[in-house]
Amino acid sequence: MNIEYRLAKSMMENEEGLNHLWIRLAEVDQSEITDIQIKVGMPDGIFRLPNLNHHNEDEAGTIVLAKTDDLMLEIYTTNQIACVDHAITVDIVFMDWQKHRCMQSVSIPIRVVLADEMETVEIDDEVVNRVTQLAIKQASNELDEFEVIGIRPKRLTLNNEYSFLEQKYRVDG
């Protein structure tokens, strides 16, 4: 299995920084690979949200894929961290076509810099387009979940007859 990865930005701010990590899994010999589990280890000070593809993910952060597919992660910093090269570790455990449990790991370097140095950042348009596709898909799925319920207004029927006192004291003018 080939593990490809790309970052949306070539570097990330050390404080309140945001980036996206795109991991693509591809079969080399088109053999059947199943039971794919991905564990992403983040360096100190860098965090991630649940995957944007909405693949199954447990509380421990293990992501389960049904087949070789892609995975998009939003990563961020909140507090100030050291401006050095960090590494995100990705461990992938899967069942190969011979039903052997296999594991592959990759270390993804991520450069953390001061906000002033972000002027020279390079943007990967393909990653940005994939993030946009996932956002559009998520928005359309949310719209599909709404069920429109028609509520008919209540009709008030009035009896135009006056009561005895209304007839007695009514002033028509």
Short mmCIF file of C-alpha atoms in Angstrom, two decimals:
data_model
loop_
_atom_site.label_atom_id
_atom_site.label_comp_id
_atom_site.label_asym_id
_atom_site.label_seq_id
_atom_site.Cartn_x
_atom_site.Cartn_y
_atom_site.Cartn_z
CA MET A 1 0.00 0.00 0.00
CA ASN A 2 1.24 3.48 -0.85
CA ILE A 3 0.76 6.25 1.68
CA GLU A 4 0.72 9.73 0.17
CA TYR A 5 0.34 12.89 2.20
CA ARG A 6 0.13 16.60 1.52
CA LEU A 7 -0.28 19.69 3.66
CA ALA A 8 -2.45 22.62 2.57
CA LYS A 9 0.25 25.07 3.69
CA SER A 10 4.00 24.56 3.60
CA MET A 11 4.30 25.92 7.14
CA MET A 12 2.09 26.59 10.14
CA GLU A 13 1.87 29.46 12.63
CA ASN A 14 3.19 28.66 16.08
CA GLU A 15 0.19 30.28 17.80
CA GLU A 16 -3.41 29.91 16.63
CA GLY A 17 -2.19 28.29 13.41
CA LEU A 18 -4.37 26.20 11.11
CA ASN A 19 -3.50 23.67 8.42
CA HIS A 20 -5.02 20.64 6.69
CA LEU A 21 -3.38 17.26 6.24
CA TRP A 22 -4.53 15.09 3.34
CA ILE A 23 -3.60 11.41 3.54
CA ARG A 24 -4.28 9.20 0.53
CA LEU A 25 -4.01 5.43 0.57
CA ALA A 26 -3.51 3.58 -2.69
CA GLU A 27 -3.11 -0.11 -3.41
CA VAL A 28 0.05 -0.93 -5.35
CA ASP A 29 -1.01 -4.23 -6.89
CA GLN A 30 -4.79 -3.76 -6.71
CA SER A 31 -4.96 -6.60 -4.17
CA GLU A 32 -7.78 -6.59 -1.70
CA ILE A 33 -6.88 -4.68 1.45
CA THR A 34 -9.44 -4.57 4.24
CA ASP A 35 -9.87 -3.61 7.88
CA ILE A 36 -7.82 -0.41 7.63
CA GLN A 37 -7.19 1.36 10.92
CA ILE A 38 -5.30 4.64 11.11
CA LYS A 39 -3.80 6.18 14.24
CA VAL A 40 -2.48 9.73 13.94
CA GLY A 41 0.02 10.91 16.55
CA MET A 42 0.27 14.66 16.96
CA PRO A 43 3.34 16.44 18.39
CA ASP A 44 3.03 18.42 21.61
CA GLY A 45 1.07 21.64 21.08
CA ILE A 46 -0.50 20.61 17.76
CA PHE A 47 -4.02 19.22 17.84
CA ARG A 48 -6.52 17.84 15.36
CA LEU A 49 -10.26 17.73 14.93
CA PRO A 50 -12.19 14.57 13.97
CA ASN A 51 -11.59 13.67 10.33
CA LEU A 52 -13.45 15.77 7.78
CA ASN A 53 -14.41 12.72 5.68
CA HIS A 54 -16.62 11.45 8.52
CA HIS A 55 -14.99 8.02 8.57
CA ASN A 56 -15.69 6.09 11.78
CA GLU A 57 -13.46 7.26 14.60
CA ASP A 58 -13.40 6.06 18.20
CA GLU A 59 -12.63 8.05 21.36
CA ALA A 60 -8.98 7.01 21.22
CA GLY A 61 -8.69 8.64 17.77
CA THR A 62 -8.39 5.45 15.72
CA ILE A 63 -9.96 6.00 12.30
CA VAL A 64 -11.47 3.02 10.48
CA LEU A 65 -11.69 2.93 6.69
CA ALA A 66 -13.73 0.38 4.75
CA LYS A 67 -11.38 0.46 1.77
CA THR A 68 -8.37 2.36 0.53
CA ASP A 69 -9.51 5.94 0.46
CA ASP A 70 -8.43 9.40 1.47
CA LEU A 71 -8.49 11.10 4.84
CA MET A 72 -8.58 14.84 5.57
CA LEU A 73 -7.56 16.20 8.97
CA GLU A 74 -7.76 19.76 10.24
CA ILE A 75 -4.78 20.47 12.49
CA TYR A 76 -4.24 23.54 14.63
CA THR A 77 -2.28 25.18 17.42
CA THR A 78 -3.84 27.13 20.26
CA ASN A 79 -0.98 28.27 22.45
CA GLN A 80 2.49 29.29 21.43
CA ILE A 81 4.77 26.35 20.61
CA ALA A 82 8.42 26.06 19.59
CA CYS A 83 9.25 27.27 16.08
CA VAL A 84 10.99 24.14 14.83
CA ASP A 85 10.23 21.23 12.54
CA HIS A 86 7.77 18.85 14.19
CA ALA A 87 6.59 15.43 13.01
CA ILE A 88 3.10 13.94 12.77
CA THR A 89 3.18 10.15 12.93
CA VAL A 90 0.66 8.07 11.01
CA ASP A 91 0.40 4.35 11.77
CA ILE A 92 -1.76 2.27 9.44
CA VAL A 93 -2.76 -1.30 10.32
CA PHE A 94 -4.57 -3.34 7.67
CA MET A 95 -5.39 -6.86 6.51
CA ASP A 96 -3.73 -7.77 3.19
CA TRP A 97 -5.08 -10.10 0.51
CA GLN A 98 -3.53 -13.12 2.28
CA LYS A 99 -5.34 -12.17 5.51
CA HIS A 100 -2.08 -11.17 7.21
CA ARG A 101 -2.17 -8.18 9.54
CA CYS A 102 0.30 -5.58 8.26
CA MET A 103 1.47 -2.22 9.55
CA GLN A 104 2.99 0.78 7.84
CA SER A 105 4.12 4.02 9.42
CA VAL A 106 5.01 7.38 8.04
CA SER A 107 6.42 10.47 9.72
CA ILE A 108 5.10 13.72 8.26
CA PRO A 109 7.28 16.78 8.84
CA ILE A 110 5.52 20.04 9.63
CA ARG A 111 7.36 23.33 9.93
CA VAL A 112 6.11 25.69 12.64
CA VAL A 113 7.05 29.37 12.29
CA LEU A 114 6.23 32.80 13.69
CA ALA A 115 3.32 34.71 12.15
CA ASP A 116 5.78 37.14 10.49
CA GLU A 117 7.33 34.29 8.50
CA MET A 118 3.98 33.22 7.01
CA GLU A 119 4.42 35.71 4.16
CA THR A 120 6.41 33.11 2.24
CA VAL A 121 3.91 30.28 2.75
CA GLU A 122 3.11 28.07 -0.25
CA ILE A 123 -0.49 26.90 -0.66
CA ASP A 124 -1.33 23.51 -2.20
CA ASP A 125 -4.43 24.25 -4.30
CA GLU A 126 -5.34 20.58 -4.70
CA VAL A 127 -5.60 20.13 -0.92
CA VAL A 128 -7.64 23.34 -0.63
CA ASN A 129 -10.01 22.12 -3.37
CA ARG A 130 -10.47 18.78 -1.57
CA VAL A 131 -11.27 20.57 1.71
CA THR A 132 -13.83 22.68 -0.17
CA GLN A 133 -15.40 19.55 -1.73
CA LEU A 134 -15.75 17.95 1.69
CA ALA A 135 -17.30 21.13 3.13
CA ILE A 136 -19.84 21.32 0.29
CA LYS A 137 -20.68 17.63 0.70
CA GLN A 138 -21.15 18.09 4.46
CA ALA A 139 -23.40 21.13 3.92
CA SER A 140 -25.60 19.24 1.45
CA ASN A 141 -25.83 16.26 3.83
CA GLU A 142 -26.94 18.57 6.62
CA LEU A 143 -29.64 20.05 4.38
CA ASP A 144 -30.86 16.56 3.48
CA GLU A 145 -31.33 15.75 7.17
CA PHE A 146 -33.95 18.45 7.63
CA GLU A 147 -37.53 17.33 7.31
CA VAL A 148 -40.00 19.98 6.29
CA ILE A 149 -43.16 19.86 8.35
CA GLY A 150 -46.14 21.88 7.21
CA ILE A 151 -48.16 23.32 10.05
CA ARG A 152 -51.57 24.53 9.08
CA PRO A 153 -52.67 27.73 10.79
CA LYS A 154 -55.46 27.35 13.25
CA ARG A 155 -58.77 28.71 12.01
CA LEU A 156 -60.88 30.70 14.35
CA THR A 157 -64.58 30.57 13.66
CA LEU A 158 -66.67 33.33 15.12
CA ASN A 159 -70.30 33.21 15.91
CA ASN A 160 -71.64 36.63 14.89
CA GLU A 161 -74.46 36.56 17.33
CA TYR A 162 -74.33 39.07 20.16
CA SER A 163 -74.96 38.05 23.73
CA PHE A 164 -77.90 39.52 25.62
CA LEU A 165 -75.74 42.19 27.32
CA GLU A 166 -73.93 43.07 24.07
CA GLN A 167 -77.28 43.57 22.36
CA LYS A 168 -78.58 45.71 25.26
CA TYR A 169 -75.58 48.05 25.62
CA ARG A 170 -74.15 48.07 22.10
CA VAL A 171 -73.96 51.46 20.47
CA ASP A 172 -73.97 51.39 16.71
CA GLY A 173 -72.96 54.63 15.23
#
